[in-house]
Every structure is written in structure tokens, then in C-alpha cells.
Short mmCIF file of N, CA and C in Angstrom, two decimals:
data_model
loop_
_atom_site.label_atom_id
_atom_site.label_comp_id
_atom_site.label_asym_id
_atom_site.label_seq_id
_atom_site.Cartn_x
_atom_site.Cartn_y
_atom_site.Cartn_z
N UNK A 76 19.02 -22.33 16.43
CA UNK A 76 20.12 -22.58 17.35
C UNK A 76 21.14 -21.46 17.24
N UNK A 77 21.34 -20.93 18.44
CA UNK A 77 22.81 -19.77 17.90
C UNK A 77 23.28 -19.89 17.99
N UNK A 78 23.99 -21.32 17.68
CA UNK A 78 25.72 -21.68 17.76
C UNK A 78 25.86 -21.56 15.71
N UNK A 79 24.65 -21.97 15.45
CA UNK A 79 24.63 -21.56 13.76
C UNK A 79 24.84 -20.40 13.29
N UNK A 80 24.54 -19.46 13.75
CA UNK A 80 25.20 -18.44 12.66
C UNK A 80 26.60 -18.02 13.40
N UNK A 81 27.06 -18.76 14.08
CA UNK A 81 28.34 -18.17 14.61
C UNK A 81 29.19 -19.22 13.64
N UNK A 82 28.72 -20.65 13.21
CA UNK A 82 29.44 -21.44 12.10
C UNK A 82 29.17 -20.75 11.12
N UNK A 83 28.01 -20.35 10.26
CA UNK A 83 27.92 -20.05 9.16
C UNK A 83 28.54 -18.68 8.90
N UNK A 84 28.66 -17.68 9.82
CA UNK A 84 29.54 -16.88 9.56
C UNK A 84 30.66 -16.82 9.28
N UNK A 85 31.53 -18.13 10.66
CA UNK A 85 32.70 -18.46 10.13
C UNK A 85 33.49 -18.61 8.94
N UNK A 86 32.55 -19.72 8.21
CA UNK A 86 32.64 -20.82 7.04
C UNK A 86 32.60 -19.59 6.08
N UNK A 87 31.33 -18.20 5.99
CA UNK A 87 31.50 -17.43 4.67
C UNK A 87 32.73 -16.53 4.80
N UNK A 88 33.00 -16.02 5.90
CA UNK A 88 34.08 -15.05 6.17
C UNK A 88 35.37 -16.14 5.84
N UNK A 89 35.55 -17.13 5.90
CA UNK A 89 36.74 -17.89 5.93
C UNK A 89 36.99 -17.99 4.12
N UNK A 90 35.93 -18.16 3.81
CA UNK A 90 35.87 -18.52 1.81
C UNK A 90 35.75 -17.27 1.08
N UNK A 91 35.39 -16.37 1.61
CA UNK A 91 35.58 -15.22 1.07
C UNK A 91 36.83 -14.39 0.96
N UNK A 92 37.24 -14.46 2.25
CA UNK A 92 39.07 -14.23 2.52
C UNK A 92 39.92 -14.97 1.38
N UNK A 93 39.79 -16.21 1.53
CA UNK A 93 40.52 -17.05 0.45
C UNK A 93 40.08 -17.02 -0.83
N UNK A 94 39.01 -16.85 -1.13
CA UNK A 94 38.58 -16.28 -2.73
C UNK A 94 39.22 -15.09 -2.99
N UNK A 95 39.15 -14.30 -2.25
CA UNK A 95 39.73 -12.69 -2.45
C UNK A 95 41.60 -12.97 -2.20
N UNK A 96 41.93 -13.66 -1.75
CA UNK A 96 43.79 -14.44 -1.79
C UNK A 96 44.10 -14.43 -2.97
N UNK A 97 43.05 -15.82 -3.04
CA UNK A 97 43.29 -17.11 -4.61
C UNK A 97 43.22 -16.56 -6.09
N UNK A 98 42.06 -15.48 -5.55
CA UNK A 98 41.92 -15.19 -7.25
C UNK A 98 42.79 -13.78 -7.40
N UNK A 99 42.88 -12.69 -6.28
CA UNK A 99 43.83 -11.73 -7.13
C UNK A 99 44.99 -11.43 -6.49
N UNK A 100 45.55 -12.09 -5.43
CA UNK A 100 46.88 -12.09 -5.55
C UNK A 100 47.94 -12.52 -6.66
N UNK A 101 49.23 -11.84 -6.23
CA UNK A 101 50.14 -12.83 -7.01
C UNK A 101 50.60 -14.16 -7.22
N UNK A 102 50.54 -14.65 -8.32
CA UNK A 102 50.74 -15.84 -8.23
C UNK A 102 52.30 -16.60 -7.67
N UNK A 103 53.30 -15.54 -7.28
CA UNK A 103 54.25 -16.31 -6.94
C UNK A 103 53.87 -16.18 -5.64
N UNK A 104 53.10 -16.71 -4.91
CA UNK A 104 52.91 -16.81 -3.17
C UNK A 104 53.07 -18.22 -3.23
N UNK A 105 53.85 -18.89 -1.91
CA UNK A 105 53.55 -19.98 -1.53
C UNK A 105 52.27 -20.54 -1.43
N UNK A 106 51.07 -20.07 -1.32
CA UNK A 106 49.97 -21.27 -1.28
C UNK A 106 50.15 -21.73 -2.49
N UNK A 107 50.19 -21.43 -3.91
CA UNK A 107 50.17 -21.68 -5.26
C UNK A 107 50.83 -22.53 -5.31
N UNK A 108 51.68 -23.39 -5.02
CA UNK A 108 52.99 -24.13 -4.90
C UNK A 108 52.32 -25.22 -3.96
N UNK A 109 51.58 -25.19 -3.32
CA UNK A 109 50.67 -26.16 -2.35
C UNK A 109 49.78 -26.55 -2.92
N UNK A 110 49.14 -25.70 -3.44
CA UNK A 110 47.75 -26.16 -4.41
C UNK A 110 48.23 -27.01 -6.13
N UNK A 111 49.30 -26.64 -6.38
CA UNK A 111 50.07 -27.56 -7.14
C UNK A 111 50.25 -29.16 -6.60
N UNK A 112 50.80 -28.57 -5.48
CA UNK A 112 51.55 -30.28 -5.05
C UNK A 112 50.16 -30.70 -5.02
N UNK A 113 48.91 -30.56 -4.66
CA UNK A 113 48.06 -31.27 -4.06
C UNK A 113 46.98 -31.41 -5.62
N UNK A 114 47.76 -31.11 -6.61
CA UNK A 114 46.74 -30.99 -7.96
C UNK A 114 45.71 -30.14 -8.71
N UNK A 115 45.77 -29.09 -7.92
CA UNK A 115 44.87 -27.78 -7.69
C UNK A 115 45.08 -27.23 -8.86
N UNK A 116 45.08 -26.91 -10.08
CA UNK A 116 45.32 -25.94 -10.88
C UNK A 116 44.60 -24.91 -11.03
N UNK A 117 45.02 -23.81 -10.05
CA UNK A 117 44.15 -22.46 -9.89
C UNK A 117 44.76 -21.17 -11.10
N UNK A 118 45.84 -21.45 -11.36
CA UNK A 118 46.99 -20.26 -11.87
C UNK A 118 46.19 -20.32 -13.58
N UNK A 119 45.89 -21.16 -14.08
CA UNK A 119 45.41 -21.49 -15.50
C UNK A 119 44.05 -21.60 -15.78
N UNK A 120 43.07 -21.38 -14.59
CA UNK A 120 41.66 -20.87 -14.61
C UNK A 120 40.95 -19.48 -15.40
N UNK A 121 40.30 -20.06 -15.98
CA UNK A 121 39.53 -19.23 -16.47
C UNK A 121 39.19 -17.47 -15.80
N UNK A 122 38.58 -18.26 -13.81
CA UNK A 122 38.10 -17.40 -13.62
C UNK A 122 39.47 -16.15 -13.05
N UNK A 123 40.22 -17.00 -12.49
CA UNK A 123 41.22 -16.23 -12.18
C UNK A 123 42.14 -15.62 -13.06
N UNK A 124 42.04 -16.03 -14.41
CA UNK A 124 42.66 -15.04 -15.72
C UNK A 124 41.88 -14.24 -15.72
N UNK A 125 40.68 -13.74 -15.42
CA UNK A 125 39.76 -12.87 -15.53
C UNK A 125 39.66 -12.10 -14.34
N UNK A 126 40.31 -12.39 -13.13
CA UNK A 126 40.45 -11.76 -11.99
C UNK A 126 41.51 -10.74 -11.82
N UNK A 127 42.48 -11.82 -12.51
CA UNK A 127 44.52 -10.88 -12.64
C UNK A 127 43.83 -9.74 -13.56
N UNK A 128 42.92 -9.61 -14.54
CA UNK A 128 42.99 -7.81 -15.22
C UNK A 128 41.97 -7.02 -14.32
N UNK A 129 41.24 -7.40 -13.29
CA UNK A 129 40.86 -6.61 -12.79
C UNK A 129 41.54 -5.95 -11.46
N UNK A 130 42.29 -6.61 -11.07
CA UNK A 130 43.20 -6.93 -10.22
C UNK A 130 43.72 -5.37 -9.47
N UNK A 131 44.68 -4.99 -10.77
CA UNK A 131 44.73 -3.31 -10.74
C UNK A 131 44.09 -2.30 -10.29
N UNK A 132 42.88 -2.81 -10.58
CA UNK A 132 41.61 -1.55 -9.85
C UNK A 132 40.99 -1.87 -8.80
N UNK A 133 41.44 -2.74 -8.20
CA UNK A 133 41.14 -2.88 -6.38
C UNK A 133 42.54 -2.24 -5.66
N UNK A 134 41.58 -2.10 -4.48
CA UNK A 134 42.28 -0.91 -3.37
C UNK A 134 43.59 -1.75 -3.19
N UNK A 135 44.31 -1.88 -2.48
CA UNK A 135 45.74 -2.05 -1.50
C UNK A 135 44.84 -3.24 -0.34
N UNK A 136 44.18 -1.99 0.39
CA UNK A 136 43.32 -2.86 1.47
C UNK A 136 43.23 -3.88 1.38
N UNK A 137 41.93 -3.85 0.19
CA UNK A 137 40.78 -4.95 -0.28
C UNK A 137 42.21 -6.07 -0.21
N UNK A 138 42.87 -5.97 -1.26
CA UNK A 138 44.23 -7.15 -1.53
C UNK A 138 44.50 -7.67 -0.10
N UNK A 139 45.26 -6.67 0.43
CA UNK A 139 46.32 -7.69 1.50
C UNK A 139 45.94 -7.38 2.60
N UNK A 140 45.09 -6.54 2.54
CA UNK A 140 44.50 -6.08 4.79
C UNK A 140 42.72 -7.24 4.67
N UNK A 141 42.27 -6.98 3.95
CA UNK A 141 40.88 -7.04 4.06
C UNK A 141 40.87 -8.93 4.52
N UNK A 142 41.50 -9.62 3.60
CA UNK A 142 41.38 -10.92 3.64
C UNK A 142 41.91 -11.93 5.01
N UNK A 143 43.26 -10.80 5.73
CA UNK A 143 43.31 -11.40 6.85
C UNK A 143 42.44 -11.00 7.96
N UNK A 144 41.83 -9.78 7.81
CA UNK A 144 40.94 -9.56 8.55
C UNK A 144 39.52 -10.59 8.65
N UNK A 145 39.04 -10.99 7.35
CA UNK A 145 37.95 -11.91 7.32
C UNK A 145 38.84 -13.37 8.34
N UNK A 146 39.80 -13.35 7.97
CA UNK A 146 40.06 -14.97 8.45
C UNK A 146 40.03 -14.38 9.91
N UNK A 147 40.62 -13.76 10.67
CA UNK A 147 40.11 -13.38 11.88
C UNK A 147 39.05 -13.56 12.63
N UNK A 148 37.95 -12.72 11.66
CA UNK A 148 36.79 -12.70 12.03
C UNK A 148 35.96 -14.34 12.18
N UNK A 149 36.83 -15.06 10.69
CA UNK A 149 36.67 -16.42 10.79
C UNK A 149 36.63 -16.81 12.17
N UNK A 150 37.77 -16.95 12.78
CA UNK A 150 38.26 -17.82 13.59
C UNK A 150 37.46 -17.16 15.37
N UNK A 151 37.16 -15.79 15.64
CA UNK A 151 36.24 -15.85 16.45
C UNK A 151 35.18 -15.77 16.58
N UNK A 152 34.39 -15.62 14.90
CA UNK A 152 33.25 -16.47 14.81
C UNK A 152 32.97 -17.81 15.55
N UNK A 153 34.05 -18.56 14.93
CA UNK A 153 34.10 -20.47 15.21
C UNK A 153 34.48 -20.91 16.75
N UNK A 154 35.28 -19.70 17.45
CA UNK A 154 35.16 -20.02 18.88
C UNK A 154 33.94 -19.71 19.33
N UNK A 155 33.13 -18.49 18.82
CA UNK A 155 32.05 -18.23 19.75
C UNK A 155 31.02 -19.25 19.65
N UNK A 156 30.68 -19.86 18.22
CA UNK A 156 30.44 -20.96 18.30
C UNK A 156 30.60 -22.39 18.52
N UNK A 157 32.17 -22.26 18.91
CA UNK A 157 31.78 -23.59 19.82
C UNK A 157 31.64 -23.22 20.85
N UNK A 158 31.33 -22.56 21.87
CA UNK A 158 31.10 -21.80 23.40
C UNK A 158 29.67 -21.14 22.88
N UNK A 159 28.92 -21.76 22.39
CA UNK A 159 27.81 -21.19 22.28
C UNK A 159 27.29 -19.92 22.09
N UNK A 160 28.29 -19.27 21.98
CA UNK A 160 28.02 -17.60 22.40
C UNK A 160 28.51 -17.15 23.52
N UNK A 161 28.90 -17.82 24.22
CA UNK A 161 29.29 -17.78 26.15
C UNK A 161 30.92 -17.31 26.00
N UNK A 162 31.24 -15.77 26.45
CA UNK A 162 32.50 -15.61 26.37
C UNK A 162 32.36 -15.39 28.28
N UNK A 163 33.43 -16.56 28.59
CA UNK A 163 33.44 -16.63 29.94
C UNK A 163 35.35 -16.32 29.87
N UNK A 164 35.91 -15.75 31.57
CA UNK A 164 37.05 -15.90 31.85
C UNK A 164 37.94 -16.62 30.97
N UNK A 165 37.90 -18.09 31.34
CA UNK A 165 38.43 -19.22 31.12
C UNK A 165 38.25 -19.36 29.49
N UNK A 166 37.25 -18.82 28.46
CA UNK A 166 37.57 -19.07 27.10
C UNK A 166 37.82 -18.00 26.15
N UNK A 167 38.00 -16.95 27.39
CA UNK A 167 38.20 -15.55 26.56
C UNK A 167 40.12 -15.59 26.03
N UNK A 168 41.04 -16.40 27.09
CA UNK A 168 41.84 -16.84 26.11
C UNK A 168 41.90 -17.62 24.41
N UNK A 169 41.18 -18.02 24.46
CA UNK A 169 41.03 -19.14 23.39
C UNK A 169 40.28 -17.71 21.96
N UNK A 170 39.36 -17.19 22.24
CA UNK A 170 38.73 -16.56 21.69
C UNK A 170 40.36 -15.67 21.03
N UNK A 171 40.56 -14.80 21.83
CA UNK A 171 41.32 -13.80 21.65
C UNK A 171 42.56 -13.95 20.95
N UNK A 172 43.27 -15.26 20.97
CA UNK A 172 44.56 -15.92 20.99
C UNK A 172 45.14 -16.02 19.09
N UNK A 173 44.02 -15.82 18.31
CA UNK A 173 44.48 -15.50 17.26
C UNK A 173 44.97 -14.18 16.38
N UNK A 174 43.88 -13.36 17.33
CA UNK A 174 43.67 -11.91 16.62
C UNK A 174 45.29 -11.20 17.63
N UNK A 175 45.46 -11.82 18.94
CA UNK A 175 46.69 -11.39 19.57
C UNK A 175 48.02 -12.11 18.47
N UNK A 176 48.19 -12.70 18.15
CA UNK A 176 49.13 -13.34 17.51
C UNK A 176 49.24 -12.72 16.40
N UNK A 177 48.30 -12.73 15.67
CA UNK A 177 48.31 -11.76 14.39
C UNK A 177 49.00 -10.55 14.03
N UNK A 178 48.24 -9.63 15.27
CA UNK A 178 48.95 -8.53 15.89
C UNK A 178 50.46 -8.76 15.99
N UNK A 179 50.98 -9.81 17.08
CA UNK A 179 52.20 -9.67 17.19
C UNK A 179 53.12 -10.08 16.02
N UNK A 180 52.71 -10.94 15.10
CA UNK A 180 53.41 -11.01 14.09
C UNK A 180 53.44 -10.37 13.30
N UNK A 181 52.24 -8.80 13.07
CA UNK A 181 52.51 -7.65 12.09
C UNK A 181 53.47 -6.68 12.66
N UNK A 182 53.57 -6.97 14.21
CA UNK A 182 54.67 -5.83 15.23
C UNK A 182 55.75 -6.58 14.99
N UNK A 183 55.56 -7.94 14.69
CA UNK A 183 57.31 -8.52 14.91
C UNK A 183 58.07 -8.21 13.11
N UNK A 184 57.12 -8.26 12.54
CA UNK A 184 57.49 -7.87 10.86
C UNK A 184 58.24 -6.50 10.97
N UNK A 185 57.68 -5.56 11.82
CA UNK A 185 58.00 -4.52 12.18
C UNK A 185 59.51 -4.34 12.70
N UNK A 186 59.92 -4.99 13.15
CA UNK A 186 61.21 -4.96 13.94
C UNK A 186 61.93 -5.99 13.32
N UNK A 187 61.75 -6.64 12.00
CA UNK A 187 62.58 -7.87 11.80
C UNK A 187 62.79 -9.06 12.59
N UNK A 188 61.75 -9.13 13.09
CA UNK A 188 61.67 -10.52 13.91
C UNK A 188 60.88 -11.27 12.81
N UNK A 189 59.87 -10.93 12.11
CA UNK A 189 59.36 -12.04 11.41
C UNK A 189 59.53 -11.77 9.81
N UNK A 190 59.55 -12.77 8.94
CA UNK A 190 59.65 -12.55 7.54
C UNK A 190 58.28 -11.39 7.09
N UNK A 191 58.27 -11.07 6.40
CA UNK A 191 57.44 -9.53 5.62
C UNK A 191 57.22 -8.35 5.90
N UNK A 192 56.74 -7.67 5.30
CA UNK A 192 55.91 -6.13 4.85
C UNK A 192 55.17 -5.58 6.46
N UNK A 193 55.89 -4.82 7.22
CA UNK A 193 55.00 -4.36 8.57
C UNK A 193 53.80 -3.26 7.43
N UNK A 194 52.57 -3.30 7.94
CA UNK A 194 51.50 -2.28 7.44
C UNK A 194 50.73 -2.20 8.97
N UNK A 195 50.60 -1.12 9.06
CA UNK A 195 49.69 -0.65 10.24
C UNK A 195 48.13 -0.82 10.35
N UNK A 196 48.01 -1.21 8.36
CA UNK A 196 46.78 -0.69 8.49
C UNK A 196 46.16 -2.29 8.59
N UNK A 197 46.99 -3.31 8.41
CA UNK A 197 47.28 -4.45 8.40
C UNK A 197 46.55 -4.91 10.31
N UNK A 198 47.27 -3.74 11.22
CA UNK A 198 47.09 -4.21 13.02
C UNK A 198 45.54 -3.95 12.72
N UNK A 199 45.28 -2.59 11.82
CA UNK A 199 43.67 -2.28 12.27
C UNK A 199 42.84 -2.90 11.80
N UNK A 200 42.85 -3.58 11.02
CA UNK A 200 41.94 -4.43 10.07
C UNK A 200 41.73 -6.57 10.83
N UNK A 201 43.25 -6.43 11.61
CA UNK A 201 43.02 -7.68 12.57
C UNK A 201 42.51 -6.62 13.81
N UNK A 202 41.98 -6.10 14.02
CA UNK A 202 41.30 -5.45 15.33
C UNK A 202 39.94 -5.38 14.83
N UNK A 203 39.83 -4.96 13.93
CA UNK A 203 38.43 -5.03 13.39
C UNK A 203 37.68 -6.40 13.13
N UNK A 204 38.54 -7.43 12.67
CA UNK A 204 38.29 -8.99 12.13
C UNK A 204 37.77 -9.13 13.89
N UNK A 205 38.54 -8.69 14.87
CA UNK A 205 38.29 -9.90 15.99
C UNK A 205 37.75 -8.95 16.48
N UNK A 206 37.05 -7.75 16.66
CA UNK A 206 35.52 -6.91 17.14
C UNK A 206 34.59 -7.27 16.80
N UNK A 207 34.62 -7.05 15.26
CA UNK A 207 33.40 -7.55 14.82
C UNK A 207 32.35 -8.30 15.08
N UNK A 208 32.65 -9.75 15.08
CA UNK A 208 31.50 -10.61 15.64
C UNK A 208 31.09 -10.32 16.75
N UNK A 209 31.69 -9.24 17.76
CA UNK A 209 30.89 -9.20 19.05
C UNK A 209 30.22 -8.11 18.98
N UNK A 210 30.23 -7.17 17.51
CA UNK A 210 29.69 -6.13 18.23
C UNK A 210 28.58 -6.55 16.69
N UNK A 211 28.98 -7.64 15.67
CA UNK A 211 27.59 -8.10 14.80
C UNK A 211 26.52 -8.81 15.63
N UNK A 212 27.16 -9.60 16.20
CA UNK A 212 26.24 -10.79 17.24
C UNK A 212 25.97 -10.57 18.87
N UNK A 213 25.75 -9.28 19.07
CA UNK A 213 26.00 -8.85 20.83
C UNK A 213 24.94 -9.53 21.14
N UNK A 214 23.61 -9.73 20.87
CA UNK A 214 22.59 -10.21 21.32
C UNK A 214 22.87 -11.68 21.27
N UNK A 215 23.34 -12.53 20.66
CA UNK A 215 23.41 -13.94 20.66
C UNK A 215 24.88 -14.06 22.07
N UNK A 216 25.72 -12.94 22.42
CA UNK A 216 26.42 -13.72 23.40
C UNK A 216 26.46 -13.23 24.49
N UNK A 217 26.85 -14.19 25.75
CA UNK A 217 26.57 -13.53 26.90
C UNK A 217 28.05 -13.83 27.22
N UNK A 218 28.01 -12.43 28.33
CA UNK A 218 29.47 -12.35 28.80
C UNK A 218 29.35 -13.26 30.30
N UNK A 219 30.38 -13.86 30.55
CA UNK A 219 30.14 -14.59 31.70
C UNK A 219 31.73 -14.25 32.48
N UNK A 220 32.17 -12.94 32.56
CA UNK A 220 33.79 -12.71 32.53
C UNK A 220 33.78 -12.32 34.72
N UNK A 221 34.51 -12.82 35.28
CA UNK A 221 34.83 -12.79 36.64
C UNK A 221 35.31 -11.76 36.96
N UNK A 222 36.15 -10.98 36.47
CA UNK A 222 36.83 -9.57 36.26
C UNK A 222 35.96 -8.54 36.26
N UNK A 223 35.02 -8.87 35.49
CA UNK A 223 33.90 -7.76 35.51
C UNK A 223 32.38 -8.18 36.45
N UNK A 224 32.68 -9.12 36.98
CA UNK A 224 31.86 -9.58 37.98
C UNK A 224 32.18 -9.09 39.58
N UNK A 225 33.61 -9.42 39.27
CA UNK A 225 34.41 -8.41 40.76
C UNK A 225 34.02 -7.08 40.47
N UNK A 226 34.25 -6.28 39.62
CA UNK A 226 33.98 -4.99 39.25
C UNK A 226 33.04 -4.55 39.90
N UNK A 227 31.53 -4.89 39.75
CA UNK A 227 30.15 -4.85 39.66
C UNK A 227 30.23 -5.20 40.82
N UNK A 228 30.89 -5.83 41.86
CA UNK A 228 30.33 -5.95 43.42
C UNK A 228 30.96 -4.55 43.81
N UNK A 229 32.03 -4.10 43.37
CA UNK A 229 32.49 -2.89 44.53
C UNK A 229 32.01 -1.50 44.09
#
């Protein structure tokens, strides 16, 4: 079925992002404080005491660009699979609507509109998260877009 590997991609790109968060970020981030309230004790793990000394010798990227990029990729993985693969007019909003937001909240960081750190390399890495699956999975989707259907008549 090829609505499956558009979930199963989702689901690994989504746990991988958050493994790569959980275990070597800093621990004073708000999720840590969530995973508390909810009983989580991640900060006093084994594996993640063993993550904080390696911590140092990963890139910048890998840390804070790479992981929102997977969740990206997450999230238009999981539209293309629920649209079967079918990027039509009408769901190419839906598709697009995270990786645009993303964007605008690393441009609005930029100008002090939103709380944090503007990184550029931060826009390219959500451009890459929401390419990706179309240019990993081109054969599983069909474009069904009206815009480029007008195109193709004139």
C-alpha cells in the first residue's frame, strides 16, 4: 500500500528528531519541565548521561537545524499519506502549511516578532525537511495541481 511508507517515514523521521532533542540538548528547555510534570524522568538516564559527554562533538546543525528539519519532513510525510500520495490544488495547502509557518517563525525570530535565535541555516534545513519527501517518494505521488493543468493547455 503507498500510503505506508509515507506513515512509516513519518513516525521514524518524527522519533528520530526527538531522540536527537531529548538526548543532547540542554536540559534547561521547556519540554524537560513537561516530561517532569507528566513523570518522565529523562534528565537522570543513563542513556542520556552518556549522550551530554558526547554532546560537544556534534555539529551546531546536527543539534538545533537537523531535528526541526526531520519533524518537517515528519509532518509532510503524514499529509502525503493521508492523501495517498495525491498532491492536488485543494491539499497542497494543508501539505505546505507547516514548513510555511516554520519559515515564518525563523523570519519572525529575525525581526523580534517571535521569542529566539534567527539562524538561516535553520530556513534551509525547513526547506529541505518539506522537499524531501517529494523528491524521496516522486514515484509514489501524483500531482493532481489545476495551475499546472491550465499551464499545459496553453
Amino acid at each position: 500500500m503507498k500510503s505506508n511508507i509515507f506513515f512509516i517515514s513519518s513516525t521514524v523521521s518524527l522519533i528520530l528528531g526527538t531522540l536527537i532533542y531529548v538526548l543532547f540538548r540542554t536540559s534547561n528547555l521547556k519540554v524537560f519541565s513537561w516530561f517532569e510534570i507528566m513523570g518522565i524522568k529523562l534528565l537522570n538516564n543513563n542513556l542520556r548521561n552518556w549522550t551530554v559527554l558526547i554532546t560537544p562533538k556534534l555539529s551546531e546543525w546536527f543539534l538545533f537545524s537537523f531535528p526541526d528539519s526531520l519533524w518537517v519532513f515528519s509532518y509532510v510525510c503524514l499529509m502525503l499519506g493521508i492523501w495517498k500520495g495525491a498532491i492536488s490544488t485543494p491539499n497542497l495547502f494543508w501539505i505546505g502549511i507547516v514548513p510555511f509557518i516554520a519559515i515564518c517563525t525563523e523570519l519572525g525570530q529575525l525581526i523580534g516578532f517571535v521569542q529566539g535565535t534567527f539562524d538561516f541555516l535553520d530556513i534551509i534545513f525547513y526547506i529541505i525537511g518539506g522537499f524531501m519527501p517529494l523528491l524521496l517518494f516522486k514515484k509514489s505521488i501524483t500531482y493532481n495541481l489545476k495551475f499546472l493543468q491550465h499551464e499545459k493547455k496553453h
